[in-house]
GROMACS .gro file of C-alpha atoms in nm:
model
  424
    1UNK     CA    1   0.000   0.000   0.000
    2UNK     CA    2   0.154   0.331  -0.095
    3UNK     CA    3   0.262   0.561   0.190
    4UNK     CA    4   0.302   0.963   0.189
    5UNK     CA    5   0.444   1.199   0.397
    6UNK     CA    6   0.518   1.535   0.438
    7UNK     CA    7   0.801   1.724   0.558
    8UNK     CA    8   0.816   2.141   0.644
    9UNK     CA    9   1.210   2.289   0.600
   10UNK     CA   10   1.176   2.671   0.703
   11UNK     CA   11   1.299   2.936   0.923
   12UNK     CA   12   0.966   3.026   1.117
   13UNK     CA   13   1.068   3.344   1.284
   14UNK     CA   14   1.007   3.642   1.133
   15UNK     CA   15   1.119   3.998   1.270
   16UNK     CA   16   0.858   4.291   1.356
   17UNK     CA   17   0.652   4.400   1.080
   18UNK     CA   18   0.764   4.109   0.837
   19UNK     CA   19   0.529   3.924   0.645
   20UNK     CA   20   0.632   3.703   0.419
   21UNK     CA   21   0.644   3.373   0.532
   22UNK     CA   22   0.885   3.101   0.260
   23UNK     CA   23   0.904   2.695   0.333
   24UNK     CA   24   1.043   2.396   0.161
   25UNK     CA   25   0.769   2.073   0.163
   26UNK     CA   26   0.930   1.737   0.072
   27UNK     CA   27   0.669   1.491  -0.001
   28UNK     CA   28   0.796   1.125  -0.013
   29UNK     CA   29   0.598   0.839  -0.182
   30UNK     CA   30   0.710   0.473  -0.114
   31UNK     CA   31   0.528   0.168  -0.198
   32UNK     CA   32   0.352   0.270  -0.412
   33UNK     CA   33   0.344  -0.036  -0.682
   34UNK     CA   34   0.323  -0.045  -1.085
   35UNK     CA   35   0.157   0.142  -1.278
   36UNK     CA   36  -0.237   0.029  -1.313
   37UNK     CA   37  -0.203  -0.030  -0.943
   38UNK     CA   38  -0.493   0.210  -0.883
   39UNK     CA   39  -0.693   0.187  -1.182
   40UNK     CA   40  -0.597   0.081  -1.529
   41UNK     CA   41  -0.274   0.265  -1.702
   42UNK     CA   42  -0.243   0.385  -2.091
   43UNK     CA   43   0.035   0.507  -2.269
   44UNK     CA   44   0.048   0.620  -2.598
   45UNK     CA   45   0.432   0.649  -2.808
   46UNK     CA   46   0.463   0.971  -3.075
   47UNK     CA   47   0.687   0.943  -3.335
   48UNK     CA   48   0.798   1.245  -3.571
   49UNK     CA   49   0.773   1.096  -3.918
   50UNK     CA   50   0.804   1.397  -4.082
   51UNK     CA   51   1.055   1.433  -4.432
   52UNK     CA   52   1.374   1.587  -4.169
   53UNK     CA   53   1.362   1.220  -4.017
   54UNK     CA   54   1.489   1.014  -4.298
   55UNK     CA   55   1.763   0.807  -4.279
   56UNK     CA   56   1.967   0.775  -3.915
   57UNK     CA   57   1.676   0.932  -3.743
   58UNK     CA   58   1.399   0.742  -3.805
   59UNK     CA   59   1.615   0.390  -3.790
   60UNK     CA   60   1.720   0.524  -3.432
   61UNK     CA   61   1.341   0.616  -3.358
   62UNK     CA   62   1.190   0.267  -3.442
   63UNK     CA   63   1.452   0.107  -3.231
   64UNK     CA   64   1.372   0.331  -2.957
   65UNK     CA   65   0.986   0.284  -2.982
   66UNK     CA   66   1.023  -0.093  -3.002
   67UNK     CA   67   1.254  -0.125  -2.664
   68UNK     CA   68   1.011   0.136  -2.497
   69UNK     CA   69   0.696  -0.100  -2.589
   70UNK     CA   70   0.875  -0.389  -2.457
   71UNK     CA   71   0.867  -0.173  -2.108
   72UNK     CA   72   0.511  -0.175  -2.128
   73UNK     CA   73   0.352  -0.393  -1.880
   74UNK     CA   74   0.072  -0.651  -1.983
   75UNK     CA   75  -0.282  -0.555  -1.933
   76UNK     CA   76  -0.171  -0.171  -2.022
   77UNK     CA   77  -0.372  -0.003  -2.289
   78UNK     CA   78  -0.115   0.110  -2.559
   79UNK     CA   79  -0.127   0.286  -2.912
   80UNK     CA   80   0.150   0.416  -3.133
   81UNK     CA   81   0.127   0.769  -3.324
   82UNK     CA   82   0.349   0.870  -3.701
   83UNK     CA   83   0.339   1.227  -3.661
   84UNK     CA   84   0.401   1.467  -3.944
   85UNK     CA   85   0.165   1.793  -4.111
   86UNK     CA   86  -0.084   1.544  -3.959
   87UNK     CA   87  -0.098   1.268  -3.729
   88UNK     CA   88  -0.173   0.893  -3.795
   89UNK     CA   89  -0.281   0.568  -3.601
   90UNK     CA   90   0.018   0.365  -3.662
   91UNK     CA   91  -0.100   0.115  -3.380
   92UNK     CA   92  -0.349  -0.021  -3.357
   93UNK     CA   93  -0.397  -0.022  -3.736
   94UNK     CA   94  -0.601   0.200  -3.907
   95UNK     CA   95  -0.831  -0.043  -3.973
   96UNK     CA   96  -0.854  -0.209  -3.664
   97UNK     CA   97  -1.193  -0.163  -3.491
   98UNK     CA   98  -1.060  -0.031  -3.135
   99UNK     CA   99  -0.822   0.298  -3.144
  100UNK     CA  100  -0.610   0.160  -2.828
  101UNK     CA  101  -0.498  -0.236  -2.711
  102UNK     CA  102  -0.426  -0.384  -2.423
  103UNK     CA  103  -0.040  -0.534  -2.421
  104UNK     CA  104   0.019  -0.861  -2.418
  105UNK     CA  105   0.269  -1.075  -2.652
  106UNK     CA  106   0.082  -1.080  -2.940
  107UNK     CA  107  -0.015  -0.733  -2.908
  108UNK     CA  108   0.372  -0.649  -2.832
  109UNK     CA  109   0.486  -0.800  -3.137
  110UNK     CA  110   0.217  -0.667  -3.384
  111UNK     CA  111   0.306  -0.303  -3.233
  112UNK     CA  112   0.673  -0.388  -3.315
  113UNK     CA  113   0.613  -0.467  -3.681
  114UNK     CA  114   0.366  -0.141  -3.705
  115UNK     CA  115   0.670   0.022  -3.590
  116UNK     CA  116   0.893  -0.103  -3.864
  117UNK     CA  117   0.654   0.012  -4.093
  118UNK     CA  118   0.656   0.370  -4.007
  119UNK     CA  119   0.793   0.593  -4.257
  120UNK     CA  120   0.916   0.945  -4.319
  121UNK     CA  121   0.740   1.209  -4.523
  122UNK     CA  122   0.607   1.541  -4.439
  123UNK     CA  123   0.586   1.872  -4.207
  124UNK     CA  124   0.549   1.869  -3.849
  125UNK     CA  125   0.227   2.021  -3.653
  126UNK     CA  126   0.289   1.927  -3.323
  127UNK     CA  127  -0.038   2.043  -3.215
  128UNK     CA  128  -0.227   1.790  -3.422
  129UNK     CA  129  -0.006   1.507  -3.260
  130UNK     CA  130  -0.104   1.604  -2.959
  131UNK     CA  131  -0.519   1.592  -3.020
  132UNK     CA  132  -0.500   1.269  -3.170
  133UNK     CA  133  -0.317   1.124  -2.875
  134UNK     CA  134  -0.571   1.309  -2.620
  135UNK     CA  135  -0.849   1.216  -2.870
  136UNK     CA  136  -0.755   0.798  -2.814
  137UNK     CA  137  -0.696   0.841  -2.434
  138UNK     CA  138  -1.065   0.956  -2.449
  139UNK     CA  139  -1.197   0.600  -2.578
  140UNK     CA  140  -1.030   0.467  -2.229
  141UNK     CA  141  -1.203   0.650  -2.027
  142UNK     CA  142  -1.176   0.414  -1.736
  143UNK     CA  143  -0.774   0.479  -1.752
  144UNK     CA  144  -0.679   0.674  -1.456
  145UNK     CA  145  -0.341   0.709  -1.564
  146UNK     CA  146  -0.246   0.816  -1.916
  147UNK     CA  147   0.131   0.965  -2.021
  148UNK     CA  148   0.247   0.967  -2.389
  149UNK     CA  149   0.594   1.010  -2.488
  150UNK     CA  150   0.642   1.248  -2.805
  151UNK     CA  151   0.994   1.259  -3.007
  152UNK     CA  152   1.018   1.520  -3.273
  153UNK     CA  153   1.361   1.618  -3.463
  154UNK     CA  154   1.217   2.006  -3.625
  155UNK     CA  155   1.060   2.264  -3.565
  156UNK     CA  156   0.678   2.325  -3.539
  157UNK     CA  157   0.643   2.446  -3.908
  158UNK     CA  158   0.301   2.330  -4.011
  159UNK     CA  159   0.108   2.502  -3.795
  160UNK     CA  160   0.041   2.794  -3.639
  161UNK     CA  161   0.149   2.895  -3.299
  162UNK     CA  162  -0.196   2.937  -3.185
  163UNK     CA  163  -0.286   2.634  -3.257
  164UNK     CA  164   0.027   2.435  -3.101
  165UNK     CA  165  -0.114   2.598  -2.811
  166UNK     CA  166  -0.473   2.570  -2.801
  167UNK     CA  167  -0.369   2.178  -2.832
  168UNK     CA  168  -0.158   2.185  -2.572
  169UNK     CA  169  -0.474   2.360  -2.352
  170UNK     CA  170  -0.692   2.105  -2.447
  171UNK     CA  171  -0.448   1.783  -2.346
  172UNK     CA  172  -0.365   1.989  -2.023
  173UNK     CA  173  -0.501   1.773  -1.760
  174UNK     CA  174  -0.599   1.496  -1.993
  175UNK     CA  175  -0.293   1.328  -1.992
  176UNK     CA  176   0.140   1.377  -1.889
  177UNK     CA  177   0.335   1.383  -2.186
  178UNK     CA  178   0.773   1.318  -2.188
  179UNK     CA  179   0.914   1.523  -2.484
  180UNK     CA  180   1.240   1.435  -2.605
  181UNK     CA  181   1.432   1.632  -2.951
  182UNK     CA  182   1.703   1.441  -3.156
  183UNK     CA  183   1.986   1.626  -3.317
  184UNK     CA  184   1.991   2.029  -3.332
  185UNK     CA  185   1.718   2.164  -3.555
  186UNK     CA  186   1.376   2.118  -3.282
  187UNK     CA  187   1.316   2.454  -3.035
  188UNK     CA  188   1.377   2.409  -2.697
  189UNK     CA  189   1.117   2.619  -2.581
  190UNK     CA  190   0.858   2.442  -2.812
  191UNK     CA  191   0.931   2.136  -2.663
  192UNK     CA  192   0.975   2.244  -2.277
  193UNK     CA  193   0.633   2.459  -2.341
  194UNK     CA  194   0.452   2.062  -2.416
  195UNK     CA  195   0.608   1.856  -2.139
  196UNK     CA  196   0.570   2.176  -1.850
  197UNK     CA  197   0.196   2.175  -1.954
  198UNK     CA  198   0.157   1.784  -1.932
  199UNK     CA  199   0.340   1.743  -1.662
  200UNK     CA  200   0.660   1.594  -1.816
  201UNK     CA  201   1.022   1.673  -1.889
  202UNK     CA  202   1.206   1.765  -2.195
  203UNK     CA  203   1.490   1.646  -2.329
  204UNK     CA  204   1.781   1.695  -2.585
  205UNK     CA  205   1.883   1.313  -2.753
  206UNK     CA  206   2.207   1.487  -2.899
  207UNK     CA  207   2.329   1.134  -3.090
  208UNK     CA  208   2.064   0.886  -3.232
  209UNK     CA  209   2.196   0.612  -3.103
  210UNK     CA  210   2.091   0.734  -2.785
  211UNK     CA  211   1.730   0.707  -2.793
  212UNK     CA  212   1.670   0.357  -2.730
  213UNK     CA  213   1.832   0.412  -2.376
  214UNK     CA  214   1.621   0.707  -2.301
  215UNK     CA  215   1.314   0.572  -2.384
  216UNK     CA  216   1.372   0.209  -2.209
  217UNK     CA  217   1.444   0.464  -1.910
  218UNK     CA  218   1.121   0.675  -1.953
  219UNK     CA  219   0.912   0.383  -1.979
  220UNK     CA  220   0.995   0.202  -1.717
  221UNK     CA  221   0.994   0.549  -1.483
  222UNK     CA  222   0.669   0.558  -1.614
  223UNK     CA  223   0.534   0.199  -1.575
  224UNK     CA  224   0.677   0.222  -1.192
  225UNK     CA  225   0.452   0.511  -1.119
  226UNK     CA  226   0.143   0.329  -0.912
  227UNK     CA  227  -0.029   0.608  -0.802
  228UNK     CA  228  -0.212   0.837  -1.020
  229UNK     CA  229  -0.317   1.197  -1.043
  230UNK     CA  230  -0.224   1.336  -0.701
  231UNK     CA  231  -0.274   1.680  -0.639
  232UNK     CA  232  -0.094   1.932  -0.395
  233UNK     CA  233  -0.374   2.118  -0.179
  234UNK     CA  234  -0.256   2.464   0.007
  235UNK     CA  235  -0.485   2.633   0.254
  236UNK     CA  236  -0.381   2.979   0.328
  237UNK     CA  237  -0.624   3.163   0.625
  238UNK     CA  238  -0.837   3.440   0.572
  239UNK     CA  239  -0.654   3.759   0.423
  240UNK     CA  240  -0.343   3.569   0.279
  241UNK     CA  241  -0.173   3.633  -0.031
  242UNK     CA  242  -0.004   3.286  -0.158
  243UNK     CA  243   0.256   3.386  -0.405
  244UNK     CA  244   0.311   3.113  -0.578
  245UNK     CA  245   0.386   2.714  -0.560
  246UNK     CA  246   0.659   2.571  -0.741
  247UNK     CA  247   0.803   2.250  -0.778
  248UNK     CA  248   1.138   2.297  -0.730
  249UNK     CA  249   1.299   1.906  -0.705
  250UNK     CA  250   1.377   1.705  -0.909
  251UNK     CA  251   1.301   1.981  -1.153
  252UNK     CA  252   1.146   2.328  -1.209
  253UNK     CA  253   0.770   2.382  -1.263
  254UNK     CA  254   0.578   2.661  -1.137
  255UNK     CA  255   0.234   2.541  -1.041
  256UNK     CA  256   0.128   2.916  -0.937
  257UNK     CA  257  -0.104   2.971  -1.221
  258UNK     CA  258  -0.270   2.614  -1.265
  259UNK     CA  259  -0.485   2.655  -0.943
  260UNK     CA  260  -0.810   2.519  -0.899
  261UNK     CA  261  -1.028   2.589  -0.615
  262UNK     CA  262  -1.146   2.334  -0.366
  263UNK     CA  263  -1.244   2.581  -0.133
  264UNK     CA  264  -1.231   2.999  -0.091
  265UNK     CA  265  -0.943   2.909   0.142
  266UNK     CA  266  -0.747   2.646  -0.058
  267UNK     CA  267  -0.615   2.572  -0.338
  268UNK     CA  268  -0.533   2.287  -0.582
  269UNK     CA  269  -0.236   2.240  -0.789
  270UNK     CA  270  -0.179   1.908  -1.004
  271UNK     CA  271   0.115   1.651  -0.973
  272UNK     CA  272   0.060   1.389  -1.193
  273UNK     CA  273   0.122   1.042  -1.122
  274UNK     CA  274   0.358   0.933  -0.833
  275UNK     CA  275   0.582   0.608  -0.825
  276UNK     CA  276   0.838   0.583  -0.513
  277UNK     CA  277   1.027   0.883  -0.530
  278UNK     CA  278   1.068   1.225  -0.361
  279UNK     CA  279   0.933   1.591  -0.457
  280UNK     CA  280   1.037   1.961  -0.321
  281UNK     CA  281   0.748   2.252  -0.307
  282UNK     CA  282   0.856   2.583  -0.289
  283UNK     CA  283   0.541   2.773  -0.115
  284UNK     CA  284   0.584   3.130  -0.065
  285UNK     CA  285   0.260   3.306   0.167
  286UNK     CA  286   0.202   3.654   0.257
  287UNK     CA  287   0.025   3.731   0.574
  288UNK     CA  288  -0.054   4.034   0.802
  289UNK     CA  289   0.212   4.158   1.048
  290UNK     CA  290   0.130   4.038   1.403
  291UNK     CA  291   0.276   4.193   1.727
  292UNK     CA  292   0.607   4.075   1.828
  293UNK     CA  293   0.550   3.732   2.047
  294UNK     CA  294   0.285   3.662   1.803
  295UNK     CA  295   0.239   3.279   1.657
  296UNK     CA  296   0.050   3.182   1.339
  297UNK     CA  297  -0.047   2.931   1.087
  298UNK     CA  298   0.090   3.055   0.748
  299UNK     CA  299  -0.002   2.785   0.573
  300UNK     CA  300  -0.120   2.442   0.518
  301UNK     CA  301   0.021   2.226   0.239
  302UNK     CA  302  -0.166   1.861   0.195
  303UNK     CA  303  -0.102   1.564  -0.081
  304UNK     CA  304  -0.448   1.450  -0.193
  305UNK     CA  305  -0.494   1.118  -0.403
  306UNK     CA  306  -0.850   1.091  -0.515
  307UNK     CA  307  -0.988   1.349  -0.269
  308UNK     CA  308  -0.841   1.166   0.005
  309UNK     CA  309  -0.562   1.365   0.218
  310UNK     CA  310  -0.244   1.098   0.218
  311UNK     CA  311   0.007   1.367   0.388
  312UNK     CA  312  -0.003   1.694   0.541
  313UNK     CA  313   0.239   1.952   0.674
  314UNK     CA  314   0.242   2.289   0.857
  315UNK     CA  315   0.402   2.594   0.769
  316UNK     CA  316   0.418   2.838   1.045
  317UNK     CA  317   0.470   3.216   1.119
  318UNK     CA  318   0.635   3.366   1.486
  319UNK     CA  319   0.707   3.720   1.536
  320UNK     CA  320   1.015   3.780   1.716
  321UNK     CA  321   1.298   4.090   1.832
  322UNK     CA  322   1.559   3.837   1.849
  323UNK     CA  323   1.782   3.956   1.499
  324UNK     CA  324   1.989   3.587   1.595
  325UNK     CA  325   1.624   3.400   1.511
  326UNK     CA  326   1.549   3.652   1.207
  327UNK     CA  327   1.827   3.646   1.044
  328UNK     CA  328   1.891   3.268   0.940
  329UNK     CA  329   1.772   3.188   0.607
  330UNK     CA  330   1.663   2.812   0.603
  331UNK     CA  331   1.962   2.604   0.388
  332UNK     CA  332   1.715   2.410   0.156
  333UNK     CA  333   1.457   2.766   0.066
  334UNK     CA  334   1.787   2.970   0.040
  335UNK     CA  335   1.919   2.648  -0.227
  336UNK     CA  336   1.593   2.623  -0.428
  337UNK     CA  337   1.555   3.010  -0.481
  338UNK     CA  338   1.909   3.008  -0.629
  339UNK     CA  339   1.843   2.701  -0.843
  340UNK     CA  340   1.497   2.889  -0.962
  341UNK     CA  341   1.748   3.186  -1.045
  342UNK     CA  342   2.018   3.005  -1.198
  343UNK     CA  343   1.723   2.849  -1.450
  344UNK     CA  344   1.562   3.176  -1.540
  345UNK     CA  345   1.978   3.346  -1.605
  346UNK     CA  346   2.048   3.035  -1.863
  347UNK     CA  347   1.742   3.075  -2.041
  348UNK     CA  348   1.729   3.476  -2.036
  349UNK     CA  349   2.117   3.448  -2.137
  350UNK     CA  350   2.077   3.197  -2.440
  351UNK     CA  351   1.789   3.407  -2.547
  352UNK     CA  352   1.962   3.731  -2.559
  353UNK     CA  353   2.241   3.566  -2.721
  354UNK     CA  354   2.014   3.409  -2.999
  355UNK     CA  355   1.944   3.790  -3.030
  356UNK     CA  356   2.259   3.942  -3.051
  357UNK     CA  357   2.280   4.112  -2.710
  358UNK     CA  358   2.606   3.974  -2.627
  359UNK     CA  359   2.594   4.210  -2.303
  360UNK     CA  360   2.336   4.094  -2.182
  361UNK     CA  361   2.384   3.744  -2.263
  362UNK     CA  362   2.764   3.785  -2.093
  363UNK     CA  363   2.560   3.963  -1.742
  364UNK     CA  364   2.290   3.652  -1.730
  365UNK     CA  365   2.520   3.349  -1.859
  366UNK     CA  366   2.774   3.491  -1.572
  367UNK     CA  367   2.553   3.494  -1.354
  368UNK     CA  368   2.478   3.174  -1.379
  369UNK     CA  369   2.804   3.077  -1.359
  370UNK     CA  370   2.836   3.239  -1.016
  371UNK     CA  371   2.475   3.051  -0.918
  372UNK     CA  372   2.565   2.739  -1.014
  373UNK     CA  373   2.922   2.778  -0.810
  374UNK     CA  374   2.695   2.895  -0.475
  375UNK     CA  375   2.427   2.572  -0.547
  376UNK     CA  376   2.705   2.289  -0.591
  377UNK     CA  377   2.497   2.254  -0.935
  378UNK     CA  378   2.825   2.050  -1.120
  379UNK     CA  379   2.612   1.964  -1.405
  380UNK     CA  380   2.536   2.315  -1.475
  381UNK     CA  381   2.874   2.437  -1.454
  382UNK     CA  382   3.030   2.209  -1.666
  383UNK     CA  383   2.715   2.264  -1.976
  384UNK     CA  384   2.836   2.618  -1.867
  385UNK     CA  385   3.177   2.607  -1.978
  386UNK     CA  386   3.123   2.469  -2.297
  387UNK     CA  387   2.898   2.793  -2.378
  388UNK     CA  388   3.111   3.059  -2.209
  389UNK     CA  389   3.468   3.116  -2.088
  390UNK     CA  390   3.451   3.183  -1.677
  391UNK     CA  391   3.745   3.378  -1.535
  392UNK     CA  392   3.618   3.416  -1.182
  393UNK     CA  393   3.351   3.162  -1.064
  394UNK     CA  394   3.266   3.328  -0.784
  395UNK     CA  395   3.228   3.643  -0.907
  396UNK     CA  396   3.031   3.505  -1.217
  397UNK     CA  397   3.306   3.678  -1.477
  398UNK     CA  398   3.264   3.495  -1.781
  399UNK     CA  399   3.331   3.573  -2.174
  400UNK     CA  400   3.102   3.447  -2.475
  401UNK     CA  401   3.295   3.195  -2.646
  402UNK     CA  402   3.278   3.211  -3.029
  403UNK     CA  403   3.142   2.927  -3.281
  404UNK     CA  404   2.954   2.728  -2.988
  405UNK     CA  405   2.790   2.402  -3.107
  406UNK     CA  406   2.431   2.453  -3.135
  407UNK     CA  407   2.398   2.104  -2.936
  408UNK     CA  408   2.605   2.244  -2.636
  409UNK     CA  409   2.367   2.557  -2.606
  410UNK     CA  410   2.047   2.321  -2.601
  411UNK     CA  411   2.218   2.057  -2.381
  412UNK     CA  412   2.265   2.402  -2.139
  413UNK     CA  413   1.895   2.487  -2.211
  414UNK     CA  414   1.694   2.156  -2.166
  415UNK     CA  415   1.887   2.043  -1.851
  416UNK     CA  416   1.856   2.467  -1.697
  417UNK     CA  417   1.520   2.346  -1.501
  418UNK     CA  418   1.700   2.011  -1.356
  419UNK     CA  419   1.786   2.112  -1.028
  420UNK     CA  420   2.013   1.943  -0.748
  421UNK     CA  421   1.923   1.844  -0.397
  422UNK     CA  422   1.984   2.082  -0.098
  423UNK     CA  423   2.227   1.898   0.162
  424UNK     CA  424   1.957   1.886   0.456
   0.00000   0.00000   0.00000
């Protein structure tokens, strides 16, 4: 049976006439079984089959798909999708008389020669991939758990931009989607604007030959998720401003703006499915100043799995004249503001240098630097340095370097929201 709890990291105190009240919540999930464990489990596999596939692409992409529907575990409802200008049933066939199967070893193997037929021609319109996959999770509707994984090598072209994102509205909450890019000529921020909406991460697959390993590991990530469709619940009191949720472990999503009410009082903010694993919430509340001895409940932050409250923690206010108390900054909210930082100078740096604004680019990218030196955040340091020269770490003094592989500057970009753990 899957167990949940909740854990507050904070610095309580706050000094006369404060009011802004910051905590860490780690919520833990063990035991929480296979996927299906709760209710039955779908999972649908998007191929890009446009033209820009042909050749080492595409070989690398049926591989991939084929290892990733060997993950899938029997009794799981399953279809495959050729994306292109359009987007096409691959499997089950377009004949067949039911748009998604349930795997077993006949149904394995017939989705492994669909996938061998699969072929490259086309545009890509992202958006239209998208409905069709939302559009056969609908004929499960008893499937409590539905993710998709979506590989695309170009850029959105086919469509317009108001349309990728209307699709992307309408899948919100339908279903978590993993977005992975192969080679150098898909957008980053197409594909991180996708998974952040359906709950999923995004990915650069900088060799072919890769996939196959990243999909076998997305698969079985998310076949090992048992529990499905938790949602984080925050109760502020009376008066409060809450100024935003964000995930901020094992990576970056602000949850601020996809709030639905429960209650005037509280709020909830969707998770997605859960397998054993550990999340950081970054909950920021503003209250009214309270005399100095003054306690208060700031805030109350609760995992709920089908309306049912499976952890709960408290975050507190106390007003205090003691500067010693005041003072600290908790060690894991002072880490996961500086991670949110360091993600918001890659992305504003790479962006001003796709611009031209090398000063600007040389002020965020070095600060970065500097960020990623303070956070212990190795990974980012060393996708750092193959983007800029740094002359001083610590005071984040870098230079641009000149002819950068496009590959290095989306390796920096996809992995900017992947955070690392505070030391607790």
């Amino acid at each position: 049976m899957a167990e949940f709890n909740a854990t507050v990291f904070q610095n309580e105190f706050l000094s006369d006439g404060a009011t802004d009240v910051h905590a860490i919540v780690t919520v833990t999930a063990s035991g929480t079984g296979a996927a299906g464990s709760d209710g039955a489990a779908a999972e649908i596999i998007i191929v890009d089959c446009s033209g820009s596939m042909t050749g080492e692409n595409l070989t690398a992409a049926k591989r991939a798909a084929a290892v990733a529907v060997d993950q899938i575990l029997d009794g799981t409802f399953f279809a495959i999708v050729a994306g292109s200008e359009r987007a096409d049933r691959a499997f089950p066939y377009p004949n067949a008389t039911v748009s998604m199967v349930r795997m077993e070893p006949g149904a394995r193997a017939a989705a492994k020669e669909a996938i061998g037929y699969l072929q490259a021609d086309g545009g890509t319109a992202m958006g239209t991939w998208l409905t069709l996959a939302r559009q056969l999770f609908a004929t499960v509707p008893e499937v409590t758990q539905r993710h998709a994984i979506l590989l695309t090598d170009g850029k959105n072209e086919h469509e317009s931009r108001m349309q990728l994102d209307a699709a992307i509205r309408a899948a919100s909450g339908d279903f978590q989607c993993d977005v992975r890019g192969v080679g150098s000529r898909w957008i980053v921020e197409e594909a991180r604007t996708i998974a952040s909406a359906l709950l999923g991460t995004v990915g650069l697959i900088a060799n072919p030959a890769d996939l196959a390993a990243d999909f076998e590991t997305l698969m079985r990530a998310s076949m090992g998720r048992g529990v499905a469709n938790g949602e984080l619940r925050v109760w502020t009191p009376q008066g409060a401003q809450l100024l935003f949720v964000r995930q901020v472990a094992p990576n970056l999503e602000d949850l601020s703006l996809r709030r639905s009410a429960v209650n005037s009082l509280t709020g909830a903010y969707p998770t997605g499915a859960w397998g054993d694993e550990s999340r950081e919430y970054h909950v920021a509340v503003r209250v009214a100043s309270k005399p100095v001895g003054a306690e208060q409940l700031a805030a109350r932050v609760q995992l709920s799995v089908r309306d049912q409250v499976v952890a709960s923690a408290l975050v507190k206010a106390r007003w205090t004249d003691d500067s010693a108390l005041t003072a600290r900054i908790d060690p894991a909210v002072a880490h996961y503001t500086g991670q949110t930082e360091l993600a918001s100078a890659i992305q504003d740096g790479l962006a001003a240098k796709a611009r031209g604004d090398e000063a600007t680019a040389t002020v965020k990218l070095g600060r970065a630097v500097q960020l990623a030196s303070v956070t212990g955040n190795d990974e980012a340091t060393a996708k750092l340095r193959k983007v800029v020269d740094i002359d001083n770490p610590n005071e984040g003094t870098v230079r641009l370097k000149r002819g950068v592989d496009r590959l290095d500057e989306m390796a920096l970009d996809t992995a900017s929201t992947k955070t690392t753990r505070v030391r607790k």
